[in-house]
Coordinates of C-alpha atoms in Angstrom, one line a residue:
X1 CA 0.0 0.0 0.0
X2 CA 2.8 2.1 1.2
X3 CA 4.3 1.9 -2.5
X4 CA 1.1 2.8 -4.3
X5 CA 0.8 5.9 -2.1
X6 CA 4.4 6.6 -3.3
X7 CA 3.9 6.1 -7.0
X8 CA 0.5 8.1 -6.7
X9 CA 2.6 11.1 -4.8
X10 CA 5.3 10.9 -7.5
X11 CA 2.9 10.7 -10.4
X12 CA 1.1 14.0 -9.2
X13 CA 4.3 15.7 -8.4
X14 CA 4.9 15.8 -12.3
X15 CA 4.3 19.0 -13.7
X16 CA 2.4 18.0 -16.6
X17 CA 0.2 15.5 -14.6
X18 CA -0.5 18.6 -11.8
X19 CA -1.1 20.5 -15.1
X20 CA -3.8 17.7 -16.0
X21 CA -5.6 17.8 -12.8
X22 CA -5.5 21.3 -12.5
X23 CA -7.4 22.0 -16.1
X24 CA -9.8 19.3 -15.5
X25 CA -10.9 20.8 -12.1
X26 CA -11.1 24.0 -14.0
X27 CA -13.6 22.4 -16.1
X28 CA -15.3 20.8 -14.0
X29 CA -16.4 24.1 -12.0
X30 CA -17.1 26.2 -15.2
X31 CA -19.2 23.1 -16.6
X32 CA -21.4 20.7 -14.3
X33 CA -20.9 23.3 -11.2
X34 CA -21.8 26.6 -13.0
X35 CA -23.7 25.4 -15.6
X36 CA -25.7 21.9 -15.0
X37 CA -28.9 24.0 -16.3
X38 CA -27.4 25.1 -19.8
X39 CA -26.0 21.9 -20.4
X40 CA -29.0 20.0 -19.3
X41 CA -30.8 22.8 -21.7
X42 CA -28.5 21.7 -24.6
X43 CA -29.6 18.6 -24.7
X44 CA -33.4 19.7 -24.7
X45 CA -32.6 21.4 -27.6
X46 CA -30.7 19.1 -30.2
X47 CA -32.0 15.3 -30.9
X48 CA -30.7 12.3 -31.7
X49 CA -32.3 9.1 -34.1
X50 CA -31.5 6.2 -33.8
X51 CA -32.5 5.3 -37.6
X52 CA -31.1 4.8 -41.4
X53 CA -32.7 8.5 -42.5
X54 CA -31.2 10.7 -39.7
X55 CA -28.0 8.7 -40.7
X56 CA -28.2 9.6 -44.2
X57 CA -29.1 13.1 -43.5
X58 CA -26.4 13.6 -41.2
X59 CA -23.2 11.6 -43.1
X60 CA -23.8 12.9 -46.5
X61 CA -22.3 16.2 -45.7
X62 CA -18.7 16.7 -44.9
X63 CA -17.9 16.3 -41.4
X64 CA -21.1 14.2 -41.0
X65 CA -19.8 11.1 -39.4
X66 CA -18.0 13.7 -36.7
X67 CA -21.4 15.8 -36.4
X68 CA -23.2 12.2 -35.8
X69 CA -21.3 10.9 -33.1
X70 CA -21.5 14.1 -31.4
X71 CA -25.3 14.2 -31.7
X72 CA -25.0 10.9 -29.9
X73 CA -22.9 11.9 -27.3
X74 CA -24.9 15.0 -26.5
X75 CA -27.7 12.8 -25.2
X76 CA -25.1 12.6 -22.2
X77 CA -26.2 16.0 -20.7
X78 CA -29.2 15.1 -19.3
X79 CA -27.0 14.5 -16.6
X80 CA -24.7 17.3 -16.6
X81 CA -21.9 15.7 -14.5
X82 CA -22.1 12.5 -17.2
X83 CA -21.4 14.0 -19.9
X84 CA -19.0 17.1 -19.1
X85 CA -16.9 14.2 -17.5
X86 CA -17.0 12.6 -20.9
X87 CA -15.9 15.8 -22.6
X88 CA -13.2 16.6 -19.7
X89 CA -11.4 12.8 -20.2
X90 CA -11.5 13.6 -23.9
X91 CA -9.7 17.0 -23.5
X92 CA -7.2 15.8 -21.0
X93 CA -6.7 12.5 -22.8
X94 CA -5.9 15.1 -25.9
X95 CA -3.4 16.7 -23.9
X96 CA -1.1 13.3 -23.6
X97 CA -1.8 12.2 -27.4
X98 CA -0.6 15.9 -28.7
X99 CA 2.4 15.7 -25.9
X100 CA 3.3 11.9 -27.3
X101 CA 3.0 13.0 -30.9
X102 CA 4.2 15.9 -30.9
X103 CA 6.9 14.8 -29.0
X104 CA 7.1 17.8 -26.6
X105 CA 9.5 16.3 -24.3
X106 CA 10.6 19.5 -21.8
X107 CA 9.1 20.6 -19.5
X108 CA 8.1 24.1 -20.9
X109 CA 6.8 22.8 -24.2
X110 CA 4.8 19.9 -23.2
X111 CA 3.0 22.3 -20.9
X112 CA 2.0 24.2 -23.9
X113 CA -0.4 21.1 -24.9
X114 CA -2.8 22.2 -22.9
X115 CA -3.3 25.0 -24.9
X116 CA -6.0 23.2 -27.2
X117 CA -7.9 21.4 -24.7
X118 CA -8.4 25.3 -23.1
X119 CA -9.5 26.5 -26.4
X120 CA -12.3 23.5 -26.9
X121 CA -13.0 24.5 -23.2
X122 CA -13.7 28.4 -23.6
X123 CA -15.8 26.9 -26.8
X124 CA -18.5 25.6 -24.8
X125 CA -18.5 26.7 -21.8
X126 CA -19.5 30.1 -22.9
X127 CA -22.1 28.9 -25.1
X128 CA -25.4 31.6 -24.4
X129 CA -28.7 31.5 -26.2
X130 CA -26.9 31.0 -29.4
X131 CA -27.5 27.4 -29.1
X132 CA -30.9 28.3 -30.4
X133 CA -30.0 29.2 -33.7
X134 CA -27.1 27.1 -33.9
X135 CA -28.6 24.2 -36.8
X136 CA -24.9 22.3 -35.5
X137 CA -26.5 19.8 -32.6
X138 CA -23.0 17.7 -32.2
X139 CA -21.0 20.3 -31.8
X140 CA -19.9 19.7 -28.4
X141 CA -18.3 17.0 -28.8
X142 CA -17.6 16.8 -32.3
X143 CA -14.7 19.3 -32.7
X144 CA -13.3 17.7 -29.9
X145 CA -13.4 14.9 -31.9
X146 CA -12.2 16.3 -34.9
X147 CA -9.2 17.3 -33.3
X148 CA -8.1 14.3 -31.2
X149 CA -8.5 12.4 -34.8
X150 CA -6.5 15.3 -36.0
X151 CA -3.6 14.9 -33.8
X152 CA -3.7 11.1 -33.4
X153 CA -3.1 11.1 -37.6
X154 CA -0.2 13.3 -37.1
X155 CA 1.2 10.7 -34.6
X156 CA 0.3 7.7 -37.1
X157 CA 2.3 9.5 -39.5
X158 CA 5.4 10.4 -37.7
X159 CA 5.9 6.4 -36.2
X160 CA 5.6 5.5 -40.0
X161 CA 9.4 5.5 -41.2
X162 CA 8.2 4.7 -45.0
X163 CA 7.8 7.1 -47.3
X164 CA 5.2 5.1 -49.5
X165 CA 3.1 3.9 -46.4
X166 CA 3.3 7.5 -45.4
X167 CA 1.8 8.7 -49.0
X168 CA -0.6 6.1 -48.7
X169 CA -1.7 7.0 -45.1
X170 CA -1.9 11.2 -46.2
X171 CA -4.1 9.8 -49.6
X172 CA -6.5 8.1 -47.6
X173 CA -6.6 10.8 -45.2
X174 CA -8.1 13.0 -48.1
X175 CA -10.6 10.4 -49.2
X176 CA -12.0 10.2 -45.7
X177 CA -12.9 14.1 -46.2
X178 CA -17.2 13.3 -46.6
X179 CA -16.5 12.1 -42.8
X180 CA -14.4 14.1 -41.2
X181 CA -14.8 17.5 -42.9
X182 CA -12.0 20.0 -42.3
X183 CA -10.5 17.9 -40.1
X184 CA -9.2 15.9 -42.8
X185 CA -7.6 18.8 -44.1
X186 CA -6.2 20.2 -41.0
X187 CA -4.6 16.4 -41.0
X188 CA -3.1 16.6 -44.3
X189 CA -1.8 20.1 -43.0
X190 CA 0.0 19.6 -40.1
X191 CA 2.0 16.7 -42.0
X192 CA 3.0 18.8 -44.8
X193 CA 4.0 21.5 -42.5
X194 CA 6.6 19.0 -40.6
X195 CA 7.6 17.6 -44.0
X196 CA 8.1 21.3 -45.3
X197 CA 10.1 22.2 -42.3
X198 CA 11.7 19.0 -42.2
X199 CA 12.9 19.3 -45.8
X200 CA 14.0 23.0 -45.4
X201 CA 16.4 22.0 -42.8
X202 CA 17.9 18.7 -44.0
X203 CA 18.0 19.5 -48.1
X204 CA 15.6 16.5 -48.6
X205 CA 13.1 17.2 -50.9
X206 CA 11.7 13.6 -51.4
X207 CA 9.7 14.1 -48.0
X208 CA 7.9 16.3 -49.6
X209 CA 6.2 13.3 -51.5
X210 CA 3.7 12.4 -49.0
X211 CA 2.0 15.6 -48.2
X212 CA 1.9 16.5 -52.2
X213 CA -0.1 13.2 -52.4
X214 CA -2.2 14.1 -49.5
X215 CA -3.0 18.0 -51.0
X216 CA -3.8 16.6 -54.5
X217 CA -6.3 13.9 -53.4
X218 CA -8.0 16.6 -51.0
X219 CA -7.9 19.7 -53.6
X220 CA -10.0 16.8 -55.6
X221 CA -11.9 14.9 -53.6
X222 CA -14.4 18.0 -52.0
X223 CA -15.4 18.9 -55.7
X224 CA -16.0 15.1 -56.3
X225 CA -18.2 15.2 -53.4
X226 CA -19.9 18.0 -53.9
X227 CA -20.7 16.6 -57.5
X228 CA -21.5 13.1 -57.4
X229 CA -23.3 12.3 -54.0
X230 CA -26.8 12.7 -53.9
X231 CA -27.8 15.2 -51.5
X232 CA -24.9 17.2 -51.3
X233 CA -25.9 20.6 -52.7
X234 CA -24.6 23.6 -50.6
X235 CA -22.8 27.1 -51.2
X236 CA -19.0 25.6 -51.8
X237 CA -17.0 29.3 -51.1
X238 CA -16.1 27.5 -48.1
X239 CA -15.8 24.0 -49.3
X240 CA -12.6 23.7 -47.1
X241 CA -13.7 24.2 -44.0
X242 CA -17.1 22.2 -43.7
X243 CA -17.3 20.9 -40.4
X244 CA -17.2 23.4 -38.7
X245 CA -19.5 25.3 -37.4
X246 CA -20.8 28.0 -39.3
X247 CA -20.7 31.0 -37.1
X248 CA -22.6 34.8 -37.1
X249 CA -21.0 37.9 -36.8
X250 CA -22.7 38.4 -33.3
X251 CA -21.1 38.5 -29.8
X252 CA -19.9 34.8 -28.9
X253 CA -19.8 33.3 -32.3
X254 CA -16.9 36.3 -33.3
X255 CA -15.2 35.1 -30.2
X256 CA -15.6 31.2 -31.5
X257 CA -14.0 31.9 -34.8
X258 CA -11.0 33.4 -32.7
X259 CA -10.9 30.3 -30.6
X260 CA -10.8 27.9 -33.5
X261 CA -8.1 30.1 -35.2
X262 CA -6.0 29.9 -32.2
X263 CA -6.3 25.8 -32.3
X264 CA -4.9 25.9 -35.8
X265 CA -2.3 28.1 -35.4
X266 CA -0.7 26.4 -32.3
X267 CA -1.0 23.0 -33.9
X268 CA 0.7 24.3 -37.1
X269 CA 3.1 25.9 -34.6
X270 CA 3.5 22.3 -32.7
X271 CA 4.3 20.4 -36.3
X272 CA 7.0 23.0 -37.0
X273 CA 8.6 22.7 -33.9
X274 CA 8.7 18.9 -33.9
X275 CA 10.6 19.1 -37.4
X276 CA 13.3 21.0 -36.3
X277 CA 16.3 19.1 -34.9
X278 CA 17.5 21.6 -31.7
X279 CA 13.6 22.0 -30.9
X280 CA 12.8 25.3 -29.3
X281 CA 13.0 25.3 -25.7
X282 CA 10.4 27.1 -23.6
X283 CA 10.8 28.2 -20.4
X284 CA 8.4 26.9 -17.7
X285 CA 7.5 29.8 -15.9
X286 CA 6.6 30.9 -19.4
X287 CA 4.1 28.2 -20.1
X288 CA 2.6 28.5 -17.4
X289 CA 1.9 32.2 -17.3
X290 CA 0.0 31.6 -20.8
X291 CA -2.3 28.9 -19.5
X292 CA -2.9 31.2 -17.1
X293 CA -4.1 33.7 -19.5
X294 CA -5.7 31.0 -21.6
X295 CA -7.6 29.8 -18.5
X296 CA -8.5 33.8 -17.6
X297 CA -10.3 33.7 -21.0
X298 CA -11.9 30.6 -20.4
X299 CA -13.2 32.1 -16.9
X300 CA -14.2 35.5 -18.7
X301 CA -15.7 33.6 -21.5
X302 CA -18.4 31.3 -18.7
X303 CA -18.8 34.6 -17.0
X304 CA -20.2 36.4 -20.0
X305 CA -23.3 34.5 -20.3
X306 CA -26.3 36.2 -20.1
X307 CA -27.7 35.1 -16.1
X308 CA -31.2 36.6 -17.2
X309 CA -30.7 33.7 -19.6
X310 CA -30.1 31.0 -17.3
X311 CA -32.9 31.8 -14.9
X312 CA -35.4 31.8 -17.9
X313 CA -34.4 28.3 -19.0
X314 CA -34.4 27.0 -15.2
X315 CA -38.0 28.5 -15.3
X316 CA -39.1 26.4 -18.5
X317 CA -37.4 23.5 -16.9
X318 CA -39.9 23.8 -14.3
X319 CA -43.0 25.0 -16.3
X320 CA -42.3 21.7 -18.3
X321 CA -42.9 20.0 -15.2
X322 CA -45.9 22.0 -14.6
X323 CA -44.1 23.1 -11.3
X324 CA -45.0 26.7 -11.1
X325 CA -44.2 27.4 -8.1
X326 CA -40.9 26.5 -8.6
X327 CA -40.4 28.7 -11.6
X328 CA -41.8 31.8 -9.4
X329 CA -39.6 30.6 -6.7
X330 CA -36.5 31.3 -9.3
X331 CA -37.2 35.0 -10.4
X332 CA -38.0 35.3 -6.9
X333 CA -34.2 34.2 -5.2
X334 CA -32.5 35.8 -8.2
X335 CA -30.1 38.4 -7.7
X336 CA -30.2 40.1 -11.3
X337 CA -32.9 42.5 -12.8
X338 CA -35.0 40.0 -14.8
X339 CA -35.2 40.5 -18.1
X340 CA -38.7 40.8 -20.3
X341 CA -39.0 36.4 -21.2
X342 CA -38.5 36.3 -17.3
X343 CA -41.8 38.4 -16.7
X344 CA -43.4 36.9 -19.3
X345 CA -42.4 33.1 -17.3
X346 CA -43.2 34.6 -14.0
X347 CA -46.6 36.2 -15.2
X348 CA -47.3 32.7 -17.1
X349 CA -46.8 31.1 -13.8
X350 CA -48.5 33.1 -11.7
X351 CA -51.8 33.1 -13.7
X352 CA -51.8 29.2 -13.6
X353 CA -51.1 29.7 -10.3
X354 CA -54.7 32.2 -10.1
X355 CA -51.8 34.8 -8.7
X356 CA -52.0 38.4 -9.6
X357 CA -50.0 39.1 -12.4
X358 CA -47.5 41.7 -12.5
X359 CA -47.5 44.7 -14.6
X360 CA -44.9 47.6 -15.5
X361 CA -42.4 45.7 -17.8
X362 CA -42.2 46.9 -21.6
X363 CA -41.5 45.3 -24.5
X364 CA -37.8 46.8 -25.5
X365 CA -37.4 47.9 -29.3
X366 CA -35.3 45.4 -31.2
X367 CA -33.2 47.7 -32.9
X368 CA -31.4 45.8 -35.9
X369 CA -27.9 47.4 -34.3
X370 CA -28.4 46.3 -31.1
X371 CA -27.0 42.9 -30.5
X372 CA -28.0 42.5 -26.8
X373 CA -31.4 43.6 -27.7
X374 CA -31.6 41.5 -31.1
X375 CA -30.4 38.2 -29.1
X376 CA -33.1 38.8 -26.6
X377 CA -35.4 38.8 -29.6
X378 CA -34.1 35.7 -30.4
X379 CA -34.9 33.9 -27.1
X380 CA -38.3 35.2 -27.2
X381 CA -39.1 34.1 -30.7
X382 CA -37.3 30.8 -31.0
X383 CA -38.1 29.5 -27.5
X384 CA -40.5 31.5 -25.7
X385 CA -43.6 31.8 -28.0
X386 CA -43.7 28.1 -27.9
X387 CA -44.9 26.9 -24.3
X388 CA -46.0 30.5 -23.4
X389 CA -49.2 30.0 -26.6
X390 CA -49.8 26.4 -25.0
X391 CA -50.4 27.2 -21.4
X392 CA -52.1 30.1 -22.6
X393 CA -54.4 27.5 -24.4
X394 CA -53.3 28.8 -27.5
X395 CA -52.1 25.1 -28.9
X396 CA -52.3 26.2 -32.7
X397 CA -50.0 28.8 -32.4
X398 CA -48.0 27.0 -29.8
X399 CA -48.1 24.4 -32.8
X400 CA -47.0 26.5 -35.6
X401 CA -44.2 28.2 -33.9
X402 CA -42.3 24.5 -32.8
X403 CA -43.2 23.8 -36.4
X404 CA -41.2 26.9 -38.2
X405 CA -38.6 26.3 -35.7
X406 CA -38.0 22.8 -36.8
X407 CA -37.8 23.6 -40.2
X408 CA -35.4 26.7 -39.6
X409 CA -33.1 25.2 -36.9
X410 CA -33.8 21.2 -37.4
X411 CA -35.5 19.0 -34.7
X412 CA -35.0 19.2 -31.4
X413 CA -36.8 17.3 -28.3
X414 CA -38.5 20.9 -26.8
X415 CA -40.4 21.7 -29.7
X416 CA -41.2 17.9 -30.5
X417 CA -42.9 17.7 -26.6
X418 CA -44.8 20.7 -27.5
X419 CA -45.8 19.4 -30.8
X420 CA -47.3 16.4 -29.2
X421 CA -49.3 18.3 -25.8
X422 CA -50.3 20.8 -28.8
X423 CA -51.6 17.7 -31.1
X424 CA -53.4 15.9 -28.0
X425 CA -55.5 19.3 -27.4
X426 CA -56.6 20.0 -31.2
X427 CA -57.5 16.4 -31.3
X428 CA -54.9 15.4 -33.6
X429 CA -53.8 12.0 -32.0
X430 CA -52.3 10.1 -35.3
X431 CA -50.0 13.8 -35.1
X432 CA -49.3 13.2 -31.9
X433 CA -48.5 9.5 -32.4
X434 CA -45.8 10.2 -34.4
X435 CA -43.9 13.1 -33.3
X436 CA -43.9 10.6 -29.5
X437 CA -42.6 8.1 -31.5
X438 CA -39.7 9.8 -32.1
X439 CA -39.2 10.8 -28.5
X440 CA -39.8 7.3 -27.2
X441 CA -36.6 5.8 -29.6
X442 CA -34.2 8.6 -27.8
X443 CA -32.0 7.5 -25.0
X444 CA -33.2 9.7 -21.5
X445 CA -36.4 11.5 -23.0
X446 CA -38.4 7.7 -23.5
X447 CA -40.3 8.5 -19.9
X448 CA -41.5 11.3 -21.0
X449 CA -43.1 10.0 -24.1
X450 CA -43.9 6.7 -22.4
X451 CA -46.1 9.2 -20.0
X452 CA -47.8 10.7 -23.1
X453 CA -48.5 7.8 -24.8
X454 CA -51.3 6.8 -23.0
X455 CA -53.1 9.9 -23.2
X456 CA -52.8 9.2 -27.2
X457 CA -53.9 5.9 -26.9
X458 CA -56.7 6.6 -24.9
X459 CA -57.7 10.4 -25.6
X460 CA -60.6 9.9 -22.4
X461 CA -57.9 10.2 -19.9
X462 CA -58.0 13.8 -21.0
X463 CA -60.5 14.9 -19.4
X464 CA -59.5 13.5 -16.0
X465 CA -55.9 14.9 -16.4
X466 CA -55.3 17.8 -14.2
X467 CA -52.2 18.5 -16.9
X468 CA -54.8 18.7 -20.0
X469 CA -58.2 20.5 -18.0
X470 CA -56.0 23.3 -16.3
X471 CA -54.9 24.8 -19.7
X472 CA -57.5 27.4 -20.1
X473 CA -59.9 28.3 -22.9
X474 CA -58.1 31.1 -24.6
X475 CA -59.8 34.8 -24.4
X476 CA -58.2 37.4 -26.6
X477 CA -59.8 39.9 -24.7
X478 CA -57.3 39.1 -21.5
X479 CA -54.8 41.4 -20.9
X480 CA -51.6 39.4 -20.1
X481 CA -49.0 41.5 -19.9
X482 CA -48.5 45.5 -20.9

């Protein structure tokens, strides 16, 4: 026991390994501990099926096979401490495969590998309402993904000592483009920027061979995609970098596009420095003063996320539920000015509740060059409108919004549980069938539909249903909020 203890003791004392523990603790805080409602949120709003079409729909554009497993692996935030450990032992797991194929052997350097695994972190744990627009459901985890692939290719390559195995490996890394997207090319890349060093500083130009193969078959293989597979008919100005998200102008999503720049650039920066024979030494005081930055980013990144914004999905979590008093309970304990979709949740409550509603709050004026003010639009309009026009027993509109919204943004479980209470009420039950369908093949939502299902079975159990009878008969003449 004694020697364990020891070999435990000496394996922390390591700088890298306290590096390791340090950045996953890091993450843990800014993700299960800060933000358990978002994540749980993100996984209300993506979906996974488990069937040949979403398959099809999902492979047959580059990056697919990335943005499927991802859409899998989402499902894991229902429990927020599930999944972000998932995502943590992927990132810190990253760390050690860039360290080992990169080779970054000193102290100072190897450090430095942490550097992408704090860059996918600030990538998500910052993520704000913008996950309502965002038609990208595996993102999560696929870039993480697309990376670790990225660098474990990189490593492939370098233990390969034949040129011809090595041209082979760089070709077959272009034709797996439809699956892996950008991250193909970002392969392809980091091996010709070794071999380019490499040849600069030895006067070899036959390494070179490889990573010409490798940029000829993917310079081809996009157009070939983008021209023989059914399906596959998007804008190709950015045929290069498909896979990755494609991000707006607006607030975080800039931010993002800095993020994934910064990942590039220090891998490209990594593959350089393993090419050159004396290395570049960095000092460790050095490297650690950057992660210190990078992790001050990270921090000021989670911080920037709109609170009104997390008390407003906390309260649909609960309205969900029916749990009303809960949902006044929240705007009640928090300690920020609530925002208009908060009043509109608390006055949504409160009338189920037979509470007095609460009046004063105005509608602000979405000016088209105010972000702030245009993102709160986008809350209101892509998620609010839905469950507000049900409770309000306004189930065709409630209806018609979840329906736009899946055809703008794609599926996602919220709108589909509202599209099957909105179905039940107009009497639609073969509707409602088959949007429940789809909720009882996914992994953690299955309850819920299993609870629904009778009610579509056996539309009499209606009428006894406390959940059905207390949505009021709407009145247009009510005033609900001014």
């Amino acid at each position: 026991m004694e020697n364990i203890n020891r070999q435990i003791s000496t394996w922390i004392k390591k700088p890298f390994n306290m590096t390791a523990i340090v950045f996953a603790l890091l993450a843990y805080i800014l993700l299960p501990v800060m933000n358990s409602t978002m994540l749980r949120w993100f996984d209300e709003m993506s979906l996974f099926e488990p069937d040949i079409l979403f398959w099809k729909q999902t492979t047959y554009y580059p990056g697919g096979f990335l943005k499927y497993i991802g859409a899998f692996l989402i499902q894991l935030f229902y429990y927020p401490w599930l999944g972000s450990t998932l995502l943590i032992t992927l990132w810190v797991a990253m760390a050690y495969a860039l360290r080992s194929a990169f080779r970054l052997r000193e102290t100072g350097k190897s450090l430095l590998a942490f550097i992408i695994p704090l860059c996918l972190l600030c990538s998500v744990s910052g993520m704000d309402e913008g996950w309502l627009t965002m038609n990208f459901q595996g993102y999560f985890f696929s870039q993480t993904l697309g990376i670790f692939i990225s660098i474990l290719i990189f490593h492939a390559y370098r233990s390969i000592s034949s040129a011809w195995i090595r041209t082979v490996l760089l070709a077959m890394t272009g034709l797996a483009y439809l699956p892996f997207g950008y991250y193909a090319i970002l392969s392809i890349g980091l091996c010709t920027v070794f071999e380019a060093v490499s040849a600069v500083g030895s006067r070899n130009w036959k390494h070179l061979l490889p990573p010409v193969a490798g940029i000829a078959v993917v310079v081809i293989v996009p157009w070939i995609c983008y021209t023989c597979i059914p399906g596959v008919s998007v804008d190709n100005d950015k045929l290069y970098i498909k896979g990755l998200p494609e991000f707006t102008s607006d607030g975080f999503e800039t931010w993002l596009k800095a993020i994934f720049c910064i990942q590039t650039i220090a891998l490209a920066i990594f593959s350089a420095s393993a090419a050159l024979k004396k290395g570049i030494s960095v000092d460790p005081m050095l490297s650690y003063s950057i992660l210190v930055l990078g992790g001050a980013c990270v921090i000021s990144s989670t911080i920037s996320v709109s609170k009104q914004v997390k008390c407003a999905i906390e309260m649909l979590h609960y309205i969900d539920y029916s749990q009303w008093n809960n949902a006044i309970k929240v705007i009640n304990e928090t300690d920020v000015e609530p925002d208009f979709n908060m009043m509109i949740l608390n006055n949504l409550s409160r009338k189920r509740l037979g509470l007095p509603l609460v009046y004063g709050i105005q509608r602000p004026k979405f000016d088209v060059e105010s972000t702030e003010l245009r993102r709160e639009g986008i809350t209101t309009n892509v998620f609010l409108n839905v469950p507000v026009n049900y409770h309000l027993g306004k189930s065709n509109n409630a209806y018609r919004w979840a329906m736009e919204h899946t055809v703008k943004y794609g599926k996602r479980v919220f709108f589909l549980k509202y599209m099957v209470r909105a179905s039940l009420l107009n009497g639609d039950f073969e509707l409602a069938r088959k949007y429940n369908r789809i909720l009882l093949n996914t992994m953690f939502h299955r309850k819920w539909a299993e609870h629904y299902q009778p009610f579509i079975d056996h539309p009499e159990l209606m009428m006894r249903s406390k959940e059905f009878t207390g949505i009021p008969e709407y009145n247009p003449q009510t005033i609900f909020l001014q």
